[in-house]
Each structure stands twice: as structure tokens, then as C-alpha cells.
Amino acid sequence: MPKKMGVNSKAEVARARKSATESERKDRESREKEEQYWREAEGAKSRAAKKREDEAEKRAEVAARKAEAKRLAELEEKELEKSMKKPDKKANRVSVPVPKVTEAELQRRREEEQAELAKKAEEAKKRHARTAAEEEYERMVLVTNTNRDESVIEARSVEEALEKMVVADNLPVDRHPERRLKASFKAFEEAELPRLKEEKPGLTHNQYKDMIWKLWKKSPDNPLNQVAE
């Protein structure tokens, strides 16, 4: 028969202690996991609730601001309508009767309008005729006479022409005949220039002087013409 071995009490105690420690550790870990689970569940729920509360507060603030803005806008609109409202002037307005126009009055107005149009047409016709006459005169002045004429004095100016004029032998003795001719022509020019400007407006100064020179040669105020007589 095999030899019966004895039981080691110390080993048994050690195994029992180790088993108890392991069981206690497992229980502690299980409790910690459960507590961690509930803490996380409660924490998430609390954050969600807080978020919902914040959003509700924001919506309430926005709604309150909109309501206040609407109230102020309505109040401002009422004040504006009140200020723009004016008293009805038609209530106190006295109707003025419109005078009736008779057929004779209409005929008279038509005749006046036709007369006014005819007057304007006549004025335009006169202006056109005067312009045509001035243009014709200007062409006559600008035409150069190529024929030689002994009575024509070639000069660049009226003063030069006066100096070249030949004094007749039967004139009285005059120490300065050119001065007397110039003075007479100057007086003649001053008298004729305003008249020509009024009769033939729009010409140049040289054209007026040409006309005055032609008139001067035939004028009785010219001392040479006085001697010839």
C-alpha cells in the first residue's frame, strides 16, 4: 500500500488567503466598473440637460428681442402716420367756377396766333434779305478791279492815299494841304461811319473804310471837289 502523506496546513492557509484576495479584487473591480458606468451615464445626461436649458434661454432672449423690436417699429410707424397726417384742405376749399370760352373768343385767339406767326415770318424774311444784301455787298467790295483808272490812287491805307492826292494848281496857297485834307476826311469819316454801321451792320472795319473812301471822293466836303466846282 502507498504511503499516506500528511496535509500541509500552511499551504492550505496560503491558498485560502490567495483565493480570498483574488475574489476581493474581482469584486472591487466589478464595483468600480459599475460605479464608472453610472457616473458616465449621469454626467452625459447632466450635460445634455444643461445644453437644452441654455438653448431654451437663448431662444427666449431672441423672442423677447424680436417682440421688443416689433413693438418699437409699430410705435414709430404710428408716430410717423400721425405727423404726416394733414388737415383736409378740400373741406374748406371754395370751388372757383371755370370761365367758359365762347366760339368767338377761340376764333379771336386763333387770329392772334396766326398774326404772331406771320409777324415772325416777316421778320425772318427781312433778316434773310438783309443778310443776302450784306453778302452781295461784301462780294462787291472784295472784287478787285483790274482795269487801270487814272483817278484811282494806289495806297495801302487811307492816310497814304491822302498823301498821294495831287492838289490842283489853282488851289489857294496852303503850306500844309495834306493836313487840311486829312482833317476834312477825318471829320467826314466820323460823320459817315455810324450811319453806315446802322444801314449795313455786320461788315468789317476795313469794308466800312472802303465805302467811306468812295463816298469821300464824290462828297462836296472834299476840298478837291470844292475847287473843281
PDB file of C-alpha atoms in Angstrom:
ATOM      1  CA  MET A   1       0.000   0.000   0.000  1.00  0.00           C
ATOM      2  CA  PRO A   2       1.235   3.505  -0.811  1.00  0.00           C
ATOM      3  CA  LYS A   3       2.380   5.652   1.971  1.00  0.00           C
ATOM      4  CA  LYS A   4      -0.245   8.119   3.109  1.00  0.00           C
ATOM      5  CA  MET A   5       1.064  11.660   3.009  1.00  0.00           C
ATOM      6  CA  GLY A   6       0.041  14.236   5.612  1.00  0.00           C
ATOM      7  CA  VAL A   7      -1.775  17.542   4.858  1.00  0.00           C
ATOM      8  CA  ASN A   8       0.344  20.764   4.855  1.00  0.00           C
ATOM      9  CA  SER A   9      -1.683  23.213   6.831  1.00  0.00           C
ATOM     10  CA  LYS A  10       0.454  26.234   5.898  1.00  0.00           C
ATOM     11  CA  ALA A  11      -0.009  25.648   2.211  1.00  0.00           C
ATOM     12  CA  GLU A  12      -3.713  25.336   2.662  1.00  0.00           C
ATOM     13  CA  VAL A  13      -3.829  28.584   4.558  1.00  0.00           C
ATOM     14  CA  ALA A  14      -1.810  30.333   1.881  1.00  0.00           C
ATOM     15  CA  ARG A  15      -4.050  29.095  -0.911  1.00  0.00           C
ATOM     16  CA  ALA A  16      -7.146  30.103   1.000  1.00  0.00           C
ATOM     17  CA  ARG A  17      -5.730  33.592   1.602  1.00  0.00           C
ATOM     18  CA  LYS A  18      -4.775  33.967  -2.056  1.00  0.00           C
ATOM     19  CA  SER A  19      -8.191  32.831  -3.188  1.00  0.00           C
ATOM     20  CA  ALA A  20      -9.878  35.314  -0.863  1.00  0.00           C
ATOM     21  CA  THR A  21      -7.635  38.131  -2.063  1.00  0.00           C
ATOM     22  CA  GLU A  22      -8.347  37.313  -5.697  1.00  0.00           C
ATOM     23  CA  SER A  23     -12.073  37.187  -5.056  1.00  0.00           C
ATOM     24  CA  GLU A  24     -11.969  40.510  -3.227  1.00  0.00           C
ATOM     25  CA  ARG A  25     -10.021  42.093  -6.094  1.00  0.00           C
ATOM     26  CA  LYS A  26     -12.536  40.882  -8.632  1.00  0.00           C
ATOM     27  CA  ASP A  27     -15.414  42.208  -6.539  1.00  0.00           C
ATOM     28  CA  ARG A  28     -13.712  45.598  -6.190  1.00  0.00           C
ATOM     29  CA  GLU A  29     -13.050  45.843  -9.923  1.00  0.00           C
ATOM     30  CA  SER A  30     -16.636  44.909 -10.667  1.00  0.00           C
ATOM     31  CA  ARG A  31     -17.945  47.597  -8.305  1.00  0.00           C
ATOM     32  CA  GLU A  32     -15.579  50.206  -9.773  1.00  0.00           C
ATOM     33  CA  LYS A  33     -16.704  49.383 -13.301  1.00  0.00           C
ATOM     34  CA  GLU A  34     -20.343  49.654 -12.272  1.00  0.00           C
ATOM     35  CA  GLU A  35     -19.762  52.962 -10.495  1.00  0.00           C
ATOM     36  CA  GLN A  36     -17.811  54.297 -13.500  1.00  0.00           C
ATOM     37  CA  TYR A  37     -20.694  53.330 -15.766  1.00  0.00           C
ATOM     38  CA  TRP A  38     -23.263  55.151 -13.661  1.00  0.00           C
ATOM     39  CA  ARG A  39     -21.031  58.200 -13.280  1.00  0.00           C
ATOM     40  CA  GLU A  40     -20.610  58.457 -17.052  1.00  0.00           C
ATOM     41  CA  ALA A  41     -24.326  57.930 -17.612  1.00  0.00           C
ATOM     42  CA  GLU A  42     -25.266  60.592 -15.087  1.00  0.00           C
ATOM     43  CA  GLY A  43     -22.618  63.014 -16.410  1.00  0.00           C
ATOM     44  CA  ALA A  44     -23.791  62.747 -20.056  1.00  0.00           C
ATOM     45  CA  LYS A  45     -27.359  63.195 -19.004  1.00  0.00           C
ATOM     46  CA  SER A  46     -26.470  66.278 -16.993  1.00  0.00           C
ATOM     47  CA  ARG A  47     -24.556  67.919 -19.898  1.00  0.00           C
ATOM     48  CA  ALA A  48     -27.412  67.257 -22.321  1.00  0.00           C
ATOM     49  CA  ALA A  49     -29.902  68.769 -19.910  1.00  0.00           C
ATOM     50  CA  LYS A  50     -27.708  71.827 -19.393  1.00  0.00           C
ATOM     51  CA  LYS A  51     -27.336  72.247 -23.147  1.00  0.00           C
ATOM     52  CA  ARG A  52     -31.096  72.083 -23.591  1.00  0.00           C
ATOM     53  CA  GLU A  53     -31.582  74.674 -20.873  1.00  0.00           C
ATOM     54  CA  ASP A  54     -29.032  77.037 -22.479  1.00  0.00           C
ATOM     55  CA  GLU A  55     -30.688  76.708 -25.868  1.00  0.00           C
ATOM     56  CA  ALA A  56     -34.096  77.383 -24.337  1.00  0.00           C
ATOM     57  CA  GLU A  57     -32.754  80.529 -22.664  1.00  0.00           C
ATOM     58  CA  LYS A  58     -31.237  81.758 -25.939  1.00  0.00           C
ATOM     59  CA  ARG A  59     -34.490  81.174 -27.804  1.00  0.00           C
ATOM     60  CA  ALA A  60     -36.360  83.066 -25.114  1.00  0.00           C
ATOM     61  CA  GLU A  61     -33.940  86.015 -25.389  1.00  0.00           C
ATOM     62  CA  VAL A  62     -34.245  86.102 -29.194  1.00  0.00           C
ATOM     63  CA  ALA A  63     -38.036  86.004 -28.984  1.00  0.00           C
ATOM     64  CA  ALA A  64     -38.013  88.813 -26.423  1.00  0.00           C
ATOM     65  CA  ARG A  65     -35.768  90.985 -28.632  1.00  0.00           C
ATOM     66  CA  LYS A  66     -37.979  90.367 -31.669  1.00  0.00           C
ATOM     67  CA  ALA A  67     -41.088  91.267 -29.714  1.00  0.00           C
ATOM     68  CA  GLU A  68     -39.478  94.491 -28.454  1.00  0.00           C
ATOM     69  CA  ALA A  69     -38.277  95.436 -31.955  1.00  0.00           C
ATOM     70  CA  LYS A  70     -41.748  94.809 -33.366  1.00  0.00           C
ATOM     71  CA  ARG A  71     -43.324  96.933 -30.655  1.00  0.00           C
ATOM     72  CA  LEU A  72     -40.911  99.819 -31.307  1.00  0.00           C
ATOM     73  CA  ALA A  73     -41.462  99.582 -35.080  1.00  0.00           C
ATOM     74  CA  GLU A  74     -45.232  99.716 -34.666  1.00  0.00           C
ATOM     75  CA  LEU A  75     -44.924 102.678 -32.313  1.00  0.00           C
ATOM     76  CA  GLU A  76     -42.638 104.522 -34.741  1.00  0.00           C
ATOM     77  CA  GLU A  77     -44.994 103.825 -37.644  1.00  0.00           C
ATOM     78  CA  LYS A  78     -47.937 105.217 -35.700  1.00  0.00           C
ATOM     79  CA  GLU A  79     -45.985 108.367 -34.819  1.00  0.00           C
ATOM     80  CA  LEU A  80     -44.966 108.809 -38.464  1.00  0.00           C
ATOM     81  CA  GLU A  81     -48.530 108.436 -39.696  1.00  0.00           C
ATOM     82  CA  LYS A  82     -49.676 110.907 -37.089  1.00  0.00           C
ATOM     83  CA  SER A  83     -47.061 113.502 -38.098  1.00  0.00           C
ATOM     84  CA  MET A  84     -47.758 113.084 -41.834  1.00  0.00           C
ATOM     85  CA  LYS A  85     -51.484 113.356 -41.447  1.00  0.00           C
ATOM     86  CA  LYS A  86     -52.573 116.813 -42.654  1.00  0.00           C
ATOM     87  CA  PRO A  87     -55.909 118.524 -42.390  1.00  0.00           C
ATOM     88  CA  ASP A  88     -58.146 118.050 -45.374  1.00  0.00           C
ATOM     89  CA  LYS A  89     -57.937 121.263 -47.358  1.00  0.00           C
ATOM     90  CA  LYS A  90     -60.721 120.190 -49.667  1.00  0.00           C
ATOM     91  CA  ALA A  91     -63.218 120.588 -46.855  1.00  0.00           C
ATOM     92  CA  ASN A  92     -62.512 124.338 -46.622  1.00  0.00           C
ATOM     93  CA  ARG A  93     -61.774 124.870 -50.298  1.00  0.00           C
ATOM     94  CA  VAL A  94     -64.128 127.134 -52.177  1.00  0.00           C
ATOM     95  CA  SER A  95     -64.738 125.930 -55.684  1.00  0.00           C
ATOM     96  CA  VAL A  96     -63.828 128.548 -58.294  1.00  0.00           C
ATOM     97  CA  PRO A  97     -66.023 128.444 -61.359  1.00  0.00           C
ATOM     98  CA  VAL A  98     -64.086 127.886 -64.586  1.00  0.00           C
ATOM     99  CA  PRO A  99     -64.988 130.531 -67.140  1.00  0.00           C
ATOM    100  CA  LYS A 100     -66.441 129.172 -70.334  1.00  0.00           C
ATOM    101  CA  VAL A 101     -64.702 130.071 -73.580  1.00  0.00           C
ATOM    102  CA  THR A 102     -67.020 131.076 -76.378  1.00  0.00           C
ATOM    103  CA  GLU A 103     -66.505 130.287 -80.032  1.00  0.00           C
ATOM    104  CA  ALA A 104     -65.827 133.965 -80.745  1.00  0.00           C
ATOM    105  CA  GLU A 105     -63.074 134.003 -78.121  1.00  0.00           C
ATOM    106  CA  LEU A 106     -61.489 130.907 -79.644  1.00  0.00           C
ATOM    107  CA  GLN A 107     -61.612 132.500 -83.095  1.00  0.00           C
ATOM    108  CA  ARG A 108     -60.000 135.672 -81.758  1.00  0.00           C
ATOM    109  CA  ARG A 109     -57.182 133.663 -80.161  1.00  0.00           C
ATOM    110  CA  ARG A 110     -56.570 131.756 -83.383  1.00  0.00           C
ATOM    111  CA  GLU A 111     -56.367 135.011 -85.336  1.00  0.00           C
ATOM    112  CA  GLU A 112     -53.894 136.456 -82.830  1.00  0.00           C
ATOM    113  CA  GLU A 113     -51.717 133.348 -83.083  1.00  0.00           C
ATOM    114  CA  GLN A 114     -51.774 133.497 -86.890  1.00  0.00           C
ATOM    115  CA  ALA A 115     -50.886 137.203 -86.826  1.00  0.00           C
ATOM    116  CA  GLU A 116     -47.987 136.499 -84.477  1.00  0.00           C
ATOM    117  CA  LEU A 117     -46.720 133.725 -86.748  1.00  0.00           C
ATOM    118  CA  ALA A 118     -46.998 135.990 -89.796  1.00  0.00           C
ATOM    119  CA  LYS A 119     -45.092 138.736 -87.971  1.00  0.00           C
ATOM    120  CA  LYS A 120     -42.279 136.349 -87.054  1.00  0.00           C
ATOM    121  CA  ALA A 121     -42.124 135.053 -90.625  1.00  0.00           C
ATOM    122  CA  GLU A 122     -41.867 138.621 -91.965  1.00  0.00           C
ATOM    123  CA  GLU A 123     -39.072 139.442 -89.518  1.00  0.00           C
ATOM    124  CA  ALA A 124     -37.206 136.302 -90.537  1.00  0.00           C
ATOM    125  CA  LYS A 125     -37.661 137.246 -94.208  1.00  0.00           C
ATOM    126  CA  LYS A 126     -36.237 140.723 -93.576  1.00  0.00           C
ATOM    127  CA  ARG A 127     -33.269 139.295 -91.719  1.00  0.00           C
ATOM    128  CA  HIS A 128     -32.620 136.907 -94.582  1.00  0.00           C
ATOM    129  CA  ALA A 129     -32.865 139.709 -97.146  1.00  0.00           C
ATOM    130  CA  ARG A 130     -30.512 141.912 -95.137  1.00  0.00           C
ATOM    131  CA  THR A 131     -28.018 139.072 -94.808  1.00  0.00           C
ATOM    132  CA  ALA A 132     -28.176 138.431 -98.556  1.00  0.00           C
ATOM    133  CA  ALA A 133     -27.639 142.133 -99.265  1.00  0.00           C
ATOM    134  CA  GLU A 134     -24.651 142.240 -96.936  1.00  0.00           C
ATOM    135  CA  GLU A 135     -23.151 139.166 -98.579  1.00  0.00           C
ATOM    136  CA  GLU A 136     -23.657 140.738-102.011  1.00  0.00           C
ATOM    137  CA  TYR A 137     -22.056 143.963-100.841  1.00  0.00           C
ATOM    138  CA  GLU A 138     -19.125 142.057 -99.370  1.00  0.00           C
ATOM    139  CA  ARG A 139     -18.577 140.286-102.691  1.00  0.00           C
ATOM    140  CA  MET A 140     -18.659 143.656-104.456  1.00  0.00           C
ATOM    141  CA  VAL A 141     -16.101 145.116-102.056  1.00  0.00           C
ATOM    142  CA  LEU A 142     -13.775 142.131-102.332  1.00  0.00           C
ATOM    143  CA  VAL A 143     -13.773 142.140-106.148  1.00  0.00           C
ATOM    144  CA  THR A 144     -10.551 143.690-107.441  1.00  0.00           C
ATOM    145  CA  ASN A 145     -10.839 145.977-110.443  1.00  0.00           C
ATOM    146  CA  THR A 146      -8.017 145.049-112.795  1.00  0.00           C
ATOM    147  CA  ASN A 147      -8.639 147.986-115.165  1.00  0.00           C
ATOM    148  CA  ARG A 148      -6.339 150.937-114.754  1.00  0.00           C
ATOM    149  CA  ASP A 149      -8.037 154.176-113.775  1.00  0.00           C
ATOM    150  CA  GLU A 150      -6.138 157.424-113.589  1.00  0.00           C
ATOM    151  CA  SER A 151      -8.478 158.653-110.865  1.00  0.00           C
ATOM    152  CA  VAL A 152      -7.632 155.653-108.685  1.00  0.00           C
ATOM    153  CA  ILE A 153      -4.833 156.189-106.194  1.00  0.00           C
ATOM    154  CA  GLU A 154      -2.979 153.056-105.205  1.00  0.00           C
ATOM    155  CA  ALA A 155      -2.228 153.069-101.492  1.00  0.00           C
ATOM    156  CA  ARG A 156      -2.142 150.670 -98.546  1.00  0.00           C
ATOM    157  CA  SER A 157      -4.215 152.942 -96.304  1.00  0.00           C
ATOM    158  CA  VAL A 158      -6.460 155.979 -96.453  1.00  0.00           C
ATOM    159  CA  GLU A 159      -3.716 158.118 -94.919  1.00  0.00           C
ATOM    160  CA  GLU A 160      -1.301 157.061 -97.648  1.00  0.00           C
ATOM    161  CA  ALA A 161      -3.943 157.823-100.281  1.00  0.00           C
ATOM    162  CA  LEU A 162      -4.438 161.325 -98.883  1.00  0.00           C
ATOM    163  CA  GLU A 163      -0.711 161.959 -99.047  1.00  0.00           C
ATOM    164  CA  LYS A 164      -0.615 160.865-102.714  1.00  0.00           C
ATOM    165  CA  MET A 165      -3.534 163.036-103.770  1.00  0.00           C
ATOM    166  CA  VAL A 166      -2.436 165.743-106.239  1.00  0.00           C
ATOM    167  CA  VAL A 167      -3.509 169.246-105.341  1.00  0.00           C
ATOM    168  CA  ALA A 168      -4.704 171.310-108.325  1.00  0.00           C
ATOM    169  CA  ASP A 169      -2.651 174.301-109.435  1.00  0.00           C
ATOM    170  CA  ASN A 170      -5.490 176.774-108.913  1.00  0.00           C
ATOM    171  CA  LEU A 171      -5.833 175.965-105.173  1.00  0.00           C
ATOM    172  CA  PRO A 172      -5.016 178.795-102.801  1.00  0.00           C
ATOM    173  CA  VAL A 173      -1.546 178.748-101.358  1.00  0.00           C
ATOM    174  CA  ASP A 174      -1.563 176.338 -98.435  1.00  0.00           C
ATOM    175  CA  ARG A 175       1.595 175.474 -96.579  1.00  0.00           C
ATOM    176  CA  HIS A 176       0.138 172.175 -95.310  1.00  0.00           C
ATOM    177  CA  PRO A 177      -2.528 170.972 -97.792  1.00  0.00           C
ATOM    178  CA  GLU A 178      -2.143 167.362 -96.695  1.00  0.00           C
ATOM    179  CA  ARG A 179      -3.110 168.319 -93.138  1.00  0.00           C
ATOM    180  CA  ARG A 180      -6.255 170.093 -94.325  1.00  0.00           C
ATOM    181  CA  LEU A 181      -7.235 167.071 -96.454  1.00  0.00           C
ATOM    182  CA  LYS A 182      -6.637 164.687 -93.587  1.00  0.00           C
ATOM    183  CA  ALA A 183      -8.660 166.813 -91.178  1.00  0.00           C
ATOM    184  CA  SER A 184     -11.557 167.086 -93.640  1.00  0.00           C
ATOM    185  CA  PHE A 185     -11.521 163.342 -94.315  1.00  0.00           C
ATOM    186  CA  LYS A 186     -11.359 162.568 -90.588  1.00  0.00           C
ATOM    187  CA  ALA A 187     -14.436 164.696 -89.928  1.00  0.00           C
ATOM    188  CA  PHE A 188     -16.228 163.097 -92.892  1.00  0.00           C
ATOM    189  CA  GLU A 189     -15.326 159.600 -91.657  1.00  0.00           C
ATOM    190  CA  GLU A 190     -16.573 160.286 -88.123  1.00  0.00           C
ATOM    191  CA  ALA A 191     -19.891 161.518 -89.510  1.00  0.00           C
ATOM    192  CA  GLU A 192     -20.449 158.705 -92.039  1.00  0.00           C
ATOM    193  CA  LEU A 193     -19.233 155.665 -90.068  1.00  0.00           C
ATOM    194  CA  PRO A 194     -22.182 155.488 -87.595  1.00  0.00           C
ATOM    195  CA  ARG A 195     -24.687 155.866 -90.443  1.00  0.00           C
ATOM    196  CA  LEU A 196     -23.091 153.073 -92.486  1.00  0.00           C
ATOM    197  CA  LYS A 197     -22.940 150.768 -89.469  1.00  0.00           C
ATOM    198  CA  GLU A 198     -26.648 151.302 -88.917  1.00  0.00           C
ATOM    199  CA  GLU A 199     -27.585 150.826 -92.579  1.00  0.00           C
ATOM    200  CA  LYS A 200     -25.205 147.919 -93.267  1.00  0.00           C
ATOM    201  CA  PRO A 201     -24.412 146.175 -89.992  1.00  0.00           C
ATOM    202  CA  GLY A 202     -22.091 143.206 -89.782  1.00  0.00           C
ATOM    203  CA  LEU A 203     -19.252 144.423 -92.070  1.00  0.00           C
ATOM    204  CA  THR A 204     -15.601 144.671 -91.135  1.00  0.00           C
ATOM    205  CA  HIS A 205     -13.890 147.925 -90.256  1.00  0.00           C
ATOM    206  CA  ASN A 206     -11.873 147.897 -93.484  1.00  0.00           C
ATOM    207  CA  GLN A 207     -15.038 147.442 -95.541  1.00  0.00           C
ATOM    208  CA  TYR A 208     -16.611 150.464 -93.851  1.00  0.00           C
ATOM    209  CA  LYS A 209     -13.483 152.499 -94.572  1.00  0.00           C
ATOM    210  CA  ASP A 210     -13.582 151.464 -98.244  1.00  0.00           C
ATOM    211  CA  MET A 211     -17.176 152.667 -98.508  1.00  0.00           C
ATOM    212  CA  ILE A 212     -16.329 155.947 -96.772  1.00  0.00           C
ATOM    213  CA  TRP A 213     -13.394 156.484 -99.149  1.00  0.00           C
ATOM    214  CA  LYS A 214     -15.638 156.049-102.204  1.00  0.00           C
ATOM    215  CA  LEU A 215     -18.183 158.455-100.746  1.00  0.00           C
ATOM    216  CA  TRP A 216     -15.412 160.908 -99.878  1.00  0.00           C
ATOM    217  CA  LYS A 217     -14.179 161.102-103.467  1.00  0.00           C
ATOM    218  CA  LYS A 218     -17.652 162.296-104.553  1.00  0.00           C
ATOM    219  CA  SER A 219     -18.538 164.284-101.458  1.00  0.00           C
ATOM    220  CA  PRO A 220     -18.873 168.103-101.621  1.00  0.00           C
ATOM    221  CA  ASP A 221     -16.999 168.174 -98.297  1.00  0.00           C
ATOM    222  CA  ASN A 222     -13.879 167.063-100.152  1.00  0.00           C
ATOM    223  CA  PRO A 223     -11.729 170.203-100.724  1.00  0.00           C
ATOM    224  CA  LEU A 224     -10.715 168.918-104.169  1.00  0.00           C
ATOM    225  CA  ASN A 225     -14.347 168.723-105.233  1.00  0.00           C
ATOM    226  CA  GLN A 226     -14.928 172.252-103.940  1.00  0.00           C
ATOM    227  CA  VAL A 227     -12.097 173.583-106.118  1.00  0.00           C
ATOM    228  CA  ALA A 228     -13.347 171.700-109.140  1.00  0.00           C
ATOM    229  CA  GLU A 229     -16.677 173.465-108.825  1.00  0.00           C
TER     230      GLU A 229
END
